[in-house]
């Protein structure tokens, strides 16, 4: 288990502070809020592809942080920044907890190249395994990546490597975590070249 | 009726149903209540699925004349040759596998007092709650030469299926150098960006196959959905604004309103001009689907007023109207709106049938348009219910459009997300 230091205290803080505005006429319900996501992300957050990520069965803290980062404009997106602005912290917490309880469905048989998958496995063992445990199947501390949509993984790695998605700004990670992730991404690009990125994507995409 | 009393009414109504069930345990009725849904499109199918997901004891029957459904969304890709007609067809096995009863018949009447739906085939279905999701009907009078029969020559292709196939075959048959006229409808209508995406994807096809041809939109409106984004796309892809533009947009204020459509001679006459197109795509003005009009669910506007929290008809208690047919304040008549409203309605019905108060409704619309290769953009909104004036309003500061200056990479990603949207909303709606 890896500590996500800031995160747990942030969530504890959330639990204590009500962020709702004026008293609502009826109760908030997690499923009512979360179901509105399914139109783009699939039933219970299991995506049928090709690109929209599966959000069911993901890590609750990660999803909550991600939605906050979208809302605050700290993480780039096409549409999610616009959508995240529609929700309070309390609502995002309910949504994140709801999806974390759903299974991570791996329903799309994605096209992968066996040679790239094999190479991706080696890179994974070397650079990714410490955080994205169990060949990317685990969502205990970090988001599950195994069986995630390959175009989505490609977008994210592209944005992380280019700095468009700036890990330095990710306050949910400790400075140690940030440094490690930046170092590993740098190594992925420098030692493996462009094919290394593709290999990692094929490795995760091959899991179903 | 205030919203507070409406909620109380539902509560009392639900309690009464529960009481009746307890009092008369031998009457054959579903333990969770009976829901009859008119229409197996997005709104109807979503409601059916989410009712069953919430409570499998609710008996759910969907009355739908067609054996399968063609989605209007992505039908413009069929017109552009990027997708087959089979690629927008979806069956009802997913609903049936959940224990939802499909009655393949046309709903002929709804009696809100007797709480029955009668079908054209003579079947009578009893309900505790009815959901009417009939989509749209067309206003076919008012233009010389145009009636329902003319649609075999002048397709609307605004209900997908055979009409989509007809328009596609006309585009395939036309010679290079021909003119395609799209006549857009007045507000409000199904899929506000649809006519402009259609012009884009027809131009996309013509650019590759028949580059001397043109698309002309004739429009009763002075502005349209995602106008800045479409205009930018047309400039980037189809020479919009130049003499060689493949797309021309003309308002009625400029060329005159449509007076006559001649299906035999294939001519379009406006107040000021006459056009000689190879293909005419007339998208008529619209109203709620016919069953909603016949069942007295619409008001003078031709659309159905509803309680915005429950989608229960303002005219007939126990009957809910959703999707394109309903008046939903800020929510556009879109597939995603119908899907979102179906979930809210399912929650309202589950609450009513169990005598509980429904949770706060939450609604979203997300709508992608594809203008050409690797060129997509979107609009999104998150909505809240306002009990004070019975409206659905967008959350301030949220939602909105893809920026006009989005990068090529962003536009390409939006196409991938548009296709994901399609696969996922289909699965979420029909299983």
Coordinates of C-alpha atoms in Angstrom, one line a residue:
Chain A
X1 CA 0.0 0.0 0.0
X2 CA 1.3 3.4 -0.9
X3 CA 0.4 6.4 1.1
X4 CA -1.5 9.2 -0.6
X5 CA -0.9 11.6 2.2
X6 CA -2.8 14.7 1.4
X7 CA -5.7 12.8 0.0
X8 CA -6.9 11.1 3.2
X9 CA -6.9 14.3 5.2
X10 CA -8.7 16.1 2.3
X11 CA -11.4 13.5 2.4
X12 CA -11.7 13.6 6.2
X13 CA -12.1 17.4 5.8
X14 CA -14.8 16.9 3.2
X15 CA -16.7 14.7 5.6
X16 CA -16.8 17.4 8.2
X17 CA -17.8 20.4 6.0
X18 CA -21.1 20.6 4.3
X19 CA -20.6 22.4 1.0
X20 CA -24.2 22.5 -0.1
X21 CA -25.7 25.9 -0.6
X22 CA -29.3 26.5 0.4
X23 CA -31.2 23.5 1.8
X24 CA -32.3 21.2 -1.1
X25 CA -35.9 20.3 -1.5
X26 CA -35.1 16.6 -1.6
X27 CA -32.2 14.4 -0.7
X28 CA -29.1 14.0 -2.9
X29 CA -28.7 10.5 -4.1
X30 CA -25.5 9.1 -5.4
X31 CA -27.1 6.9 -8.1
X32 CA -29.2 9.8 -9.5
X33 CA -26.0 11.9 -9.9
X34 CA -23.8 9.1 -11.2
X35 CA -26.3 7.8 -13.7
X36 CA -26.0 11.0 -15.7
X37 CA -22.4 10.0 -16.5
X38 CA -23.4 6.7 -18.0
X39 CA -24.5 8.1 -21.3
X40 CA -20.8 8.9 -22.2
X41 CA -19.0 6.4 -19.9
X42 CA -21.3 3.4 -20.3
X43 CA -23.6 1.5 -17.9
X44 CA -22.2 1.7 -14.4
X45 CA -19.2 3.5 -15.8
X46 CA -18.1 0.5 -18.0
X47 CA -17.1 2.0 -21.3
X48 CA -17.8 0.2 -24.6
X49 CA -15.1 2.3 -26.2
X50 CA -13.4 3.3 -28.4
X51 CA -12.0 6.2 -26.3
X52 CA -14.1 7.3 -23.3
X53 CA -12.5 5.8 -20.2
X54 CA -14.1 3.3 -18.0
X55 CA -14.8 5.0 -14.7
X56 CA -16.6 2.2 -12.8
X57 CA -14.4 0.4 -10.4
X58 CA -11.8 3.2 -10.3
X59 CA -10.2 4.5 -7.2
X60 CA -12.6 6.8 -5.3
X61 CA -10.0 9.3 -4.1
X62 CA -8.4 9.5 -7.6
X63 CA -11.8 10.1 -9.2
X64 CA -12.7 12.8 -6.7
X65 CA -9.4 14.5 -7.2
X66 CA -9.7 14.3 -10.9
X67 CA -13.1 15.8 -11.0
X68 CA -11.9 18.7 -8.7
X69 CA -8.9 19.2 -11.0
X70 CA -11.2 19.3 -14.0
X71 CA -13.5 21.7 -12.3
X72 CA -10.6 24.0 -11.3
X73 CA -9.1 23.9 -14.8
X74 CA -6.0 22.2 -13.5
X75 CA -6.3 19.1 -15.6
X76 CA -6.8 19.5 -19.3
X77 CA -9.8 17.9 -21.1
X78 CA -12.1 18.2 -24.0
X79 CA -15.4 18.2 -22.3
X80 CA -14.9 17.3 -18.6
X81 CA -13.8 20.7 -17.4
X82 CA -17.2 22.0 -18.6
X83 CA -19.1 19.2 -17.0
X84 CA -17.3 19.1 -13.7
X85 CA -18.1 22.8 -13.1
X86 CA -21.7 21.7 -12.6
X87 CA -21.1 19.9 -9.3
X88 CA -20.3 20.7 -5.7
X89 CA -17.6 18.9 -3.7
X90 CA -20.3 17.0 -1.9
X91 CA -21.8 15.8 -5.2
X92 CA -18.5 14.9 -6.6
X93 CA -17.7 12.9 -3.5
X94 CA -21.0 10.9 -3.9
X95 CA -20.3 10.3 -7.6
X96 CA -16.7 9.1 -6.9
X97 CA -17.7 6.8 -4.1
X98 CA -20.6 5.4 -6.2
X99 CA -18.4 4.5 -9.2
X100 CA -15.7 3.1 -7.0
X101 CA -18.2 0.5 -5.8
X102 CA -19.0 -0.6 -9.4
X103 CA -17.0 -3.3 -11.1
X104 CA -14.3 -2.2 -13.6
X105 CA -15.8 -3.8 -16.7
X106 CA -13.4 -5.0 -19.4
X107 CA -15.8 -5.6 -22.2
X108 CA -14.0 -4.4 -25.3
X109 CA -11.6 -6.7 -27.0
X110 CA -9.0 -4.1 -28.1
X111 CA -6.6 -4.6 -31.0
X112 CA -3.1 -5.2 -29.6
X113 CA 0.2 -6.2 -31.1
X114 CA 1.7 -9.2 -29.2
X115 CA 5.3 -8.0 -29.6
X116 CA 4.4 -4.6 -28.2
X117 CA 2.4 -6.2 -25.4
X118 CA 5.5 -8.3 -24.4
X119 CA 7.7 -5.3 -24.5
X120 CA 5.1 -3.3 -22.6
X121 CA 5.1 -5.9 -19.9
X122 CA 8.9 -5.4 -19.4
X123 CA 8.5 -1.7 -19.2
X124 CA 5.6 -2.1 -16.8
X125 CA 7.7 -4.2 -14.5
X126 CA 10.4 -1.7 -14.5
X127 CA 8.5 1.6 -14.4
X128 CA 4.8 1.3 -13.6
X129 CA 4.4 -1.7 -11.2
X130 CA 5.2 0.2 -8.0
X131 CA 2.0 2.3 -8.2
X132 CA -0.3 0.5 -10.7
X133 CA -0.1 -2.8 -9.0
X134 CA -1.2 -6.3 -10.2
X135 CA -0.5 -5.5 -13.8
X136 CA -2.7 -2.5 -13.6
X137 CA -5.7 -4.4 -12.3
X138 CA -5.5 -2.9 -8.8
X139 CA -7.5 0.2 -8.0
X140 CA -6.6 0.2 -4.3
X141 CA -4.3 3.2 -4.3
X142 CA -4.2 4.4 -7.8
X143 CA -6.5 4.2 -10.9
X144 CA -6.7 0.8 -12.5
X145 CA -5.2 0.9 -16.0
X146 CA -5.6 -2.7 -17.2
X147 CA -8.3 -2.9 -19.8
X148 CA -8.6 0.9 -19.9
X149 CA -9.4 2.3 -23.4
X150 CA -6.2 2.6 -25.4
X151 CA -7.0 5.9 -27.1
X152 CA -7.6 7.3 -23.6
X153 CA -4.3 6.0 -22.3
X154 CA -2.6 7.4 -25.4
X155 CA -4.2 10.9 -24.7
X156 CA -3.1 10.9 -21.1
X157 CA 0.4 9.7 -21.7
X158 CA 0.7 12.2 -24.5
X159 CA -0.5 15.0 -22.2
X160 CA 1.7 13.9 -19.3
X161 CA 4.8 13.7 -21.4
X162 CA 4.1 17.1 -23.2
X163 CA 3.5 18.7 -19.8
X164 CA 0.0 19.7 -20.9
X165 CA -1.3 17.6 -18.0
X166 CA 1.1 19.0 -15.4
X167 CA 2.0 16.6 -12.5
X168 CA 3.7 19.4 -10.7
X169 CA 0.3 21.0 -10.2
X170 CA -1.3 17.8 -8.8
X171 CA -1.6 18.6 -5.1
X172 CA -3.2 15.3 -4.4
X173 CA 0.2 13.6 -4.8
X174 CA 3.0 14.0 -2.4
X175 CA 6.1 15.7 -3.7
X176 CA 7.9 12.4 -3.6
X177 CA 5.2 10.8 -5.7
X178 CA 5.3 13.6 -8.2
X179 CA 9.0 13.3 -8.6
X180 CA 8.9 9.6 -9.0
X181 CA 6.2 9.8 -11.7
X182 CA 8.0 12.5 -13.6
X183 CA 11.2 10.5 -13.4
X184 CA 9.5 7.4 -14.7
X185 CA 7.8 9.2 -17.5
X186 CA 11.1 10.8 -18.5
X187 CA 12.7 7.4 -18.5
X188 CA 9.9 5.9 -20.6
X189 CA 10.4 8.5 -23.3
X190 CA 14.2 8.6 -23.1
X191 CA 15.1 5.0 -22.9
X192 CA 12.3 3.4 -24.8
X193 CA 11.5 6.1 -27.4
X194 CA 8.1 6.5 -29.0
X195 CA 7.5 2.7 -29.2
X196 CA 7.9 2.4 -25.4
X197 CA 4.8 4.5 -24.9
X198 CA 2.9 2.4 -27.5
X199 CA 4.1 -0.8 -25.8
X200 CA 2.8 0.3 -22.4
X201 CA -0.5 1.2 -23.9
X202 CA -0.7 -2.2 -25.7
X203 CA 0.2 -4.0 -22.5
X204 CA -2.6 -2.4 -20.5
X205 CA -5.0 -2.6 -23.5
X206 CA -4.4 -6.3 -23.8
X207 CA -6.0 -7.0 -20.4
X208 CA -9.6 -8.1 -20.4
Chain B
X1 CA -51.0 22.7 -8.3
X2 CA -47.9 23.7 -6.5
X3 CA -44.9 21.5 -6.6
X4 CA -45.2 20.8 -2.9
X5 CA -48.7 19.6 -3.3
X6 CA -47.7 17.6 -6.4
X7 CA -45.2 15.8 -4.3
X8 CA -47.7 15.2 -1.6
X9 CA -50.1 13.9 -4.1
X10 CA -47.6 11.4 -5.4
X11 CA -46.9 10.3 -1.9
X12 CA -50.5 9.9 -1.1
X13 CA -51.1 8.2 -4.4
X14 CA -48.3 5.8 -3.8
X15 CA -49.6 5.0 -0.3
X16 CA -53.0 4.4 -1.8
X17 CA -51.5 1.9 -4.3
X18 CA -49.6 0.1 -1.5
X19 CA -52.8 0.0 0.6
X20 CA -54.8 -1.4 -2.2
X21 CA -52.2 -4.1 -2.8
X22 CA -52.3 -5.0 0.9
X23 CA -56.1 -5.0 1.0
X24 CA -56.6 -7.1 -2.1
X25 CA -53.6 -9.5 -2.2
X26 CA -55.2 -11.9 -4.6
X27 CA -55.6 -9.6 -7.5
X28 CA -53.0 -10.5 -10.1
X29 CA -50.7 -7.5 -10.3
X30 CA -47.0 -7.0 -10.1
X31 CA -45.8 -6.5 -6.5
X32 CA -44.0 -3.4 -7.5
X33 CA -46.7 -1.9 -9.8
X34 CA -47.4 -1.8 -13.5
X35 CA -45.7 0.7 -15.8
X36 CA -46.6 0.9 -19.4
X37 CA -44.2 2.8 -21.7
X38 CA -45.3 4.2 -25.0
X39 CA -42.3 4.3 -27.4
X40 CA -39.1 2.3 -27.5
X41 CA -36.8 5.1 -28.5
X42 CA -34.2 6.7 -26.2
X43 CA -36.6 8.1 -23.5
X44 CA -38.8 5.0 -23.3
X45 CA -36.1 2.4 -23.4
X46 CA -34.0 4.3 -20.8
X47 CA -37.0 4.5 -18.4
X48 CA -37.7 0.9 -18.9
X49 CA -34.2 -0.2 -18.1
X50 CA -33.7 2.1 -15.1
X51 CA -37.1 1.0 -13.6
X52 CA -36.0 -2.6 -13.8
X53 CA -32.6 -1.8 -12.4
X54 CA -34.1 0.0 -9.5
X55 CA -36.8 -2.5 -8.7
X56 CA -37.1 -5.8 -10.6
X57 CA -40.6 -6.3 -9.1
X58 CA -42.0 -3.5 -11.2
X59 CA -43.8 -4.9 -14.3
X60 CA -42.6 -2.9 -17.3
X61 CA -44.2 -3.1 -20.7
X62 CA -43.0 -1.2 -23.7
X63 CA -45.4 -0.6 -26.6
X64 CA -43.4 0.0 -29.8
X65 CA -44.5 -0.8 -33.4
X66 CA -41.1 -1.3 -34.8
X67 CA -39.1 -4.6 -34.3
X68 CA -35.9 -2.6 -34.1
X69 CA -34.9 1.1 -33.7
X70 CA -32.6 3.3 -35.8
X71 CA -31.0 6.0 -33.8
X72 CA -31.2 9.5 -35.2
X73 CA -27.9 10.3 -33.7
X74 CA -25.0 9.2 -36.0
X75 CA -27.5 8.9 -38.9
X76 CA -25.7 11.9 -40.5
X77 CA -22.6 9.6 -40.6
X78 CA -24.7 7.2 -42.7
X79 CA -25.6 10.1 -45.1
X80 CA -21.9 10.9 -45.3
X81 CA -21.0 7.3 -46.1
X82 CA -19.0 6.8 -42.9
X83 CA -21.4 4.3 -41.3
X84 CA -23.8 1.7 -42.5
X85 CA -27.6 1.8 -41.8
X86 CA -27.1 -1.4 -39.7
X87 CA -24.6 0.6 -37.7
X88 CA -27.4 2.7 -36.3
X89 CA -29.8 -0.1 -35.7
X90 CA -30.5 -1.5 -32.3
X91 CA -32.9 -4.3 -31.3
X92 CA -34.9 -5.0 -28.1
X93 CA -33.3 -8.2 -26.9
X94 CA -31.4 -6.2 -24.2
X95 CA -34.7 -5.0 -22.7
X96 CA -36.4 -8.4 -23.0
X97 CA -33.5 -10.1 -21.2
X98 CA -34.2 -7.9 -18.2
X99 CA -37.8 -9.1 -18.1
X100 CA -39.3 -6.1 -19.8
X101 CA -42.3 -7.0 -22.0
X102 CA -42.2 -5.7 -25.5
X103 CA -45.6 -5.3 -27.2
X104 CA -44.9 -4.8 -30.9
X105 CA -47.8 -2.7 -31.8
X106 CA -48.8 1.0 -32.1
X107 CA -50.4 2.7 -29.1
X108 CA -53.8 3.9 -30.3
X109 CA -55.1 5.5 -27.2
X110 CA -54.3 6.4 -23.6
X111 CA -57.1 6.7 -21.0
X112 CA -55.6 8.5 -18.0
X113 CA -58.8 8.0 -15.9
X114 CA -59.2 4.3 -16.6
X115 CA -55.4 4.0 -16.5
X116 CA -55.2 2.0 -19.7
X117 CA -53.3 2.1 -23.0
X118 CA -55.0 0.5 -26.0
X119 CA -53.1 -0.7 -29.0
X120 CA -54.0 -0.6 -32.6
X121 CA -54.2 -4.4 -32.4
X122 CA -56.9 -4.2 -29.8
X123 CA -54.9 -5.0 -26.7
X124 CA -55.7 -3.1 -23.5
X125 CA -52.9 -2.6 -21.0
X126 CA -53.5 -1.4 -17.5
X127 CA -51.0 0.8 -15.7
X128 CA -50.3 2.4 -12.4
X129 CA -48.0 4.8 -14.2
X130 CA -47.7 5.5 -17.9
X131 CA -44.7 7.0 -19.7
X132 CA -45.2 8.5 -23.1
X133 CA -42.1 8.9 -25.1
X134 CA -43.3 9.2 -28.7
X135 CA -40.7 11.6 -30.1
X136 CA -41.8 14.0 -32.8
X137 CA -44.4 14.3 -35.5
X138 CA -44.2 16.5 -38.6
X139 CA -46.3 19.5 -39.6
X140 CA -46.9 18.6 -43.3
X141 CA -49.4 21.3 -44.3
X142 CA -48.8 24.9 -45.4
X143 CA -46.4 24.3 -48.3
X144 CA -47.8 23.8 -51.8
X145 CA -46.8 20.4 -53.3
X146 CA -45.8 18.9 -49.9
X147 CA -47.6 16.3 -47.9
X148 CA -46.8 13.0 -46.3
X149 CA -46.8 11.2 -49.6
X150 CA -44.1 13.6 -50.9
X151 CA -41.7 12.3 -48.3
X152 CA -41.0 9.3 -50.6
X153 CA -39.4 11.8 -53.0
X154 CA -38.4 14.5 -50.6
X155 CA -37.1 12.7 -47.5
X156 CA -37.0 14.4 -44.1
X157 CA -34.6 11.7 -42.7
X158 CA -35.4 13.2 -39.3
X159 CA -36.7 9.8 -38.0
X160 CA -33.9 7.4 -38.9
X161 CA -34.3 4.2 -40.8
X162 CA -35.9 3.9 -44.3
X163 CA -35.8 7.7 -44.7
X164 CA -32.1 7.8 -44.0
X165 CA -31.6 5.1 -46.6
X166 CA -33.6 7.0 -49.1
X167 CA -31.7 10.2 -48.7
X168 CA -28.4 8.4 -48.8
X169 CA -29.4 6.6 -52.1
X170 CA -30.4 10.0 -53.6
X171 CA -27.0 11.4 -52.7
X172 CA -25.3 8.4 -54.2
X173 CA -27.4 8.7 -57.4
X174 CA -26.9 12.4 -58.0
X175 CA -24.3 13.6 -60.6
X176 CA -21.3 15.6 -59.8
X177 CA -22.2 19.3 -59.9
X178 CA -25.6 18.8 -58.4
X179 CA -27.2 20.9 -55.7
X180 CA -28.4 19.4 -52.4
X181 CA -30.9 21.7 -50.6
X182 CA -31.5 21.1 -46.9
X183 CA -34.4 23.0 -45.5
X184 CA -34.0 23.4 -41.7
X185 CA -36.9 23.6 -39.4
X186 CA -38.0 26.4 -37.1
X187 CA -37.4 26.2 -33.3
X188 CA -38.1 24.1 -31.3
X189 CA -37.1 20.9 -33.0
X190 CA -35.3 17.6 -32.5
X191 CA -31.5 17.8 -32.4
X192 CA -30.8 21.5 -32.8
X193 CA -27.3 21.1 -34.3
X194 CA -28.5 18.2 -36.6
X195 CA -29.2 20.0 -39.8
X196 CA -25.8 21.7 -39.7
X197 CA -23.9 18.5 -39.0
X198 CA -25.9 17.0 -41.8
X199 CA -24.8 19.7 -44.2
X200 CA -21.2 19.1 -43.0
X201 CA -21.1 15.4 -43.5
X202 CA -22.9 15.6 -46.9
X203 CA -20.3 18.1 -48.0
X204 CA -17.6 15.7 -46.6
X205 CA -19.0 13.0 -48.9
X206 CA -19.4 15.3 -51.9
X207 CA -15.9 16.8 -51.5
X208 CA -14.4 13.3 -51.9
X209 CA -16.8 11.9 -54.5
X210 CA -18.5 14.7 -56.3
X211 CA -16.4 17.9 -55.7
X212 CA -18.3 20.1 -58.1
X213 CA -21.5 19.7 -56.0
X214 CA -22.9 22.0 -53.3
X215 CA -25.0 21.9 -50.2
X216 CA -27.4 24.8 -49.6
X217 CA -29.1 25.3 -46.3
X218 CA -32.4 27.3 -46.4
X219 CA -33.2 28.3 -42.8
X220 CA -36.1 30.0 -41.2
X221 CA -33.8 31.0 -38.3
X222 CA -31.4 33.8 -38.1
X223 CA -29.0 31.8 -35.9
X224 CA -28.5 28.2 -35.1
X225 CA -26.9 25.8 -32.6
X226 CA -23.1 25.7 -32.4
X227 CA -23.1 28.3 -35.2
X228 CA -19.6 29.6 -34.5
X229 CA -18.1 26.1 -34.4
X230 CA -19.9 25.0 -37.6
X231 CA -18.9 28.2 -39.4
X232 CA -15.3 27.7 -38.4
X233 CA -15.4 24.0 -39.5
X234 CA -16.9 25.0 -42.9
X235 CA -14.2 27.5 -43.4
X236 CA -11.5 25.0 -42.4
X237 CA -12.9 22.1 -44.5
X238 CA -15.3 23.3 -47.2
X239 CA -14.2 26.8 -48.3
X240 CA -17.1 28.5 -46.5
X241 CA -17.2 32.2 -47.2
X242 CA -15.4 31.9 -50.6
X243 CA -16.9 31.7 -54.1
X244 CA -16.0 28.0 -54.2
X245 CA -17.7 27.1 -50.9
X246 CA -19.3 23.7 -50.8
X247 CA -21.8 24.9 -48.2
X248 CA -24.0 27.9 -48.4
X249 CA -26.3 29.0 -45.6
X250 CA -29.3 31.2 -46.6
X251 CA -31.9 32.5 -44.2
X252 CA -35.5 33.0 -45.2
X253 CA -35.0 36.7 -44.5
X254 CA -32.6 36.7 -47.4
X255 CA -34.1 34.3 -49.9
X256 CA -37.7 34.2 -48.8
X257 CA -39.8 31.5 -47.0
X258 CA -40.5 28.2 -48.8
X259 CA -43.7 28.5 -50.9
X260 CA -43.7 25.4 -53.0
X261 CA -41.9 22.0 -53.2
X262 CA -42.4 20.1 -56.4
X263 CA -41.5 16.5 -55.9
X264 CA -41.9 15.6 -59.6
X265 CA -40.0 18.5 -61.1
X266 CA -37.6 18.6 -58.0
X267 CA -37.8 22.3 -57.6
X268 CA -37.9 24.6 -54.5
X269 CA -39.7 27.9 -54.7
X270 CA -39.3 30.6 -52.1
X271 CA -40.8 34.1 -52.0
X272 CA -37.9 35.6 -54.0
X273 CA -36.1 32.7 -55.6
X274 CA -36.4 29.3 -57.3
X275 CA -33.9 26.5 -57.0
X276 CA -33.4 23.4 -59.0
X277 CA -31.7 20.9 -56.7
X278 CA -30.8 17.2 -57.4
X279 CA -31.7 16.3 -53.8
X280 CA -34.2 18.0 -51.5
X281 CA -34.0 17.3 -47.8
X282 CA -37.0 19.1 -46.2
X283 CA -37.0 18.8 -42.4
X284 CA -40.5 20.0 -41.6
X285 CA -41.6 21.9 -38.5
X286 CA -42.3 19.6 -35.6
X287 CA -44.7 18.8 -32.8
X288 CA -44.9 16.1 -30.2
X289 CA -45.5 12.5 -31.4
X290 CA -49.1 11.8 -32.6
X291 CA -50.1 9.7 -29.6
X292 CA -49.3 12.6 -27.3
X293 CA -51.4 14.9 -29.3
X294 CA -54.3 12.4 -29.5
X295 CA -54.1 11.7 -25.8
X296 CA -54.5 15.4 -24.9
X297 CA -51.0 15.7 -23.4
X298 CA -49.9 18.7 -25.5
X299 CA -50.7 22.3 -25.1
X300 CA -51.3 24.9 -27.8
X301 CA -47.6 24.9 -28.7
X302 CA -47.9 21.3 -29.9
X303 CA -45.5 20.1 -27.1
X304 CA -46.3 18.5 -23.7
X305 CA -46.1 20.5 -20.4
X306 CA -44.8 18.5 -17.5
X307 CA -43.7 18.8 -13.9
X308 CA -40.0 19.3 -14.4
X309 CA -39.1 17.2 -11.3
X310 CA -41.0 14.1 -12.2
X311 CA -42.0 14.6 -15.9
X312 CA -45.6 13.9 -14.9
X313 CA -48.0 15.5 -17.3
X314 CA -49.4 18.9 -16.2
X315 CA -52.6 17.8 -17.9
X316 CA -53.1 14.2 -16.8
X317 CA -52.0 12.8 -13.5
X318 CA -50.2 9.4 -13.6
X319 CA -49.0 9.9 -17.1
X320 CA -45.4 11.1 -17.7
X321 CA -44.1 12.6 -20.9
X322 CA -40.4 12.6 -21.7
X323 CA -37.9 13.2 -24.5
X324 CA -38.5 15.3 -27.6
X325 CA -42.3 15.5 -26.9
X326 CA -41.9 17.2 -23.5
X327 CA -41.4 20.8 -22.7
X328 CA -38.2 20.6 -20.6
X329 CA -37.2 24.4 -20.3
X330 CA -33.5 24.6 -21.0
X331 CA -32.9 21.0 -22.0
X332 CA -32.7 20.6 -25.8
X333 CA -34.6 17.9 -27.7
X334 CA -31.7 15.5 -27.9
X335 CA -30.9 11.9 -27.4
X336 CA -28.9 12.6 -24.3
X337 CA -31.7 14.7 -22.8
X338 CA -34.2 11.9 -23.4
X339 CA -31.8 9.4 -21.8
X340 CA -31.2 11.7 -18.8
X341 CA -35.0 12.4 -18.4
X342 CA -35.7 8.7 -18.6
X343 CA -33.5 8.1 -15.5
X344 CA -35.2 11.0 -13.6
X345 CA -38.6 9.7 -14.6
X346 CA -37.7 6.1 -13.5
X347 CA -36.7 7.5 -10.1
X348 CA -39.9 9.5 -9.8
X349 CA -42.0 6.5 -10.6
X350 CA -40.1 4.2 -8.3
X351 CA -40.6 6.7 -5.5
X352 CA -44.3 7.2 -6.3
X353 CA -45.0 3.5 -6.5
X354 CA -43.3 2.9 -3.1
X355 CA -44.8 5.9 -1.4
X356 CA -41.5 7.6 -0.9
X357 CA -40.2 11.0 -1.9
X358 CA -37.9 11.0 -4.9
X359 CA -34.3 12.3 -4.6
X360 CA -33.2 15.6 -6.1
X361 CA -33.3 15.2 -9.8
X362 CA -30.1 15.6 -11.8
X363 CA -30.0 16.1 -15.5
X364 CA -27.2 16.3 -18.1
X365 CA -27.0 16.9 -21.8
X366 CA -24.0 16.1 -23.9
X367 CA -24.1 16.5 -27.6
X368 CA -21.3 15.9 -30.1
X369 CA -21.2 17.0 -33.7
X370 CA -18.8 15.7 -36.4
X371 CA -18.1 18.1 -39.2
X372 CA -15.5 16.1 -41.1
X373 CA -12.4 13.9 -40.8
X374 CA -10.9 14.3 -37.3
X375 CA -13.1 17.3 -36.8
X376 CA -15.5 17.1 -33.8
X377 CA -16.9 19.4 -31.2
X378 CA -19.4 19.3 -28.4
X379 CA -21.8 21.2 -26.2
X380 CA -22.6 20.1 -22.6
X381 CA -24.8 21.2 -19.7
X382 CA -25.5 20.2 -16.2
X383 CA -29.0 21.1 -15.1
X384 CA -30.9 21.7 -11.8
X385 CA -34.5 21.6 -11.0
X386 CA -36.0 24.9 -9.7
X387 CA -39.1 24.2 -7.6
X388 CA -40.1 27.8 -7.3
X389 CA -40.9 28.2 -11.0
X390 CA -41.0 24.6 -12.1
X391 CA -38.0 25.0 -14.5
X392 CA -34.9 23.1 -15.4
X393 CA -32.0 25.5 -15.6
X394 CA -28.3 25.0 -16.5
X395 CA -25.9 25.4 -13.6
X396 CA -24.3 28.8 -14.1
X397 CA -20.6 28.7 -15.1
X398 CA -20.8 25.0 -16.1
X399 CA -21.3 23.4 -19.5
X400 CA -20.9 25.2 -22.8
X401 CA -19.2 24.7 -26.1
X402 CA -15.8 23.4 -27.4
X403 CA -13.7 26.6 -27.8
X404 CA -13.6 27.8 -31.4
X405 CA -9.8 27.9 -31.2
X406 CA -9.5 24.3 -30.0
X407 CA -6.4 22.5 -31.3
X408 CA -6.5 20.0 -34.1
X409 CA -5.6 17.3 -31.6
X410 CA -8.6 18.3 -29.4
X411 CA -11.0 18.2 -32.4
X412 CA -9.7 14.8 -33.3
X413 CA -10.2 13.6 -29.7
X414 CA -13.7 14.9 -29.8
X415 CA -14.5 12.6 -32.7
X416 CA -13.2 9.6 -30.7
X417 CA -15.4 10.7 -27.8
X418 CA -18.4 11.2 -30.1
X419 CA -18.1 7.6 -31.2
X420 CA -17.6 6.5 -27.6
X421 CA -20.7 8.6 -26.7
X422 CA -22.6 6.7 -29.3
X423 CA -21.6 3.2 -28.2
X424 CA -22.1 4.0 -24.5
X425 CA -25.5 5.8 -24.7
X426 CA -26.8 2.9 -26.9
X427 CA -25.7 0.4 -24.3
X428 CA -27.0 2.5 -21.5
X429 CA -30.4 2.9 -23.2
X430 CA -31.2 -0.4 -24.8
X431 CA -28.8 -2.7 -22.8

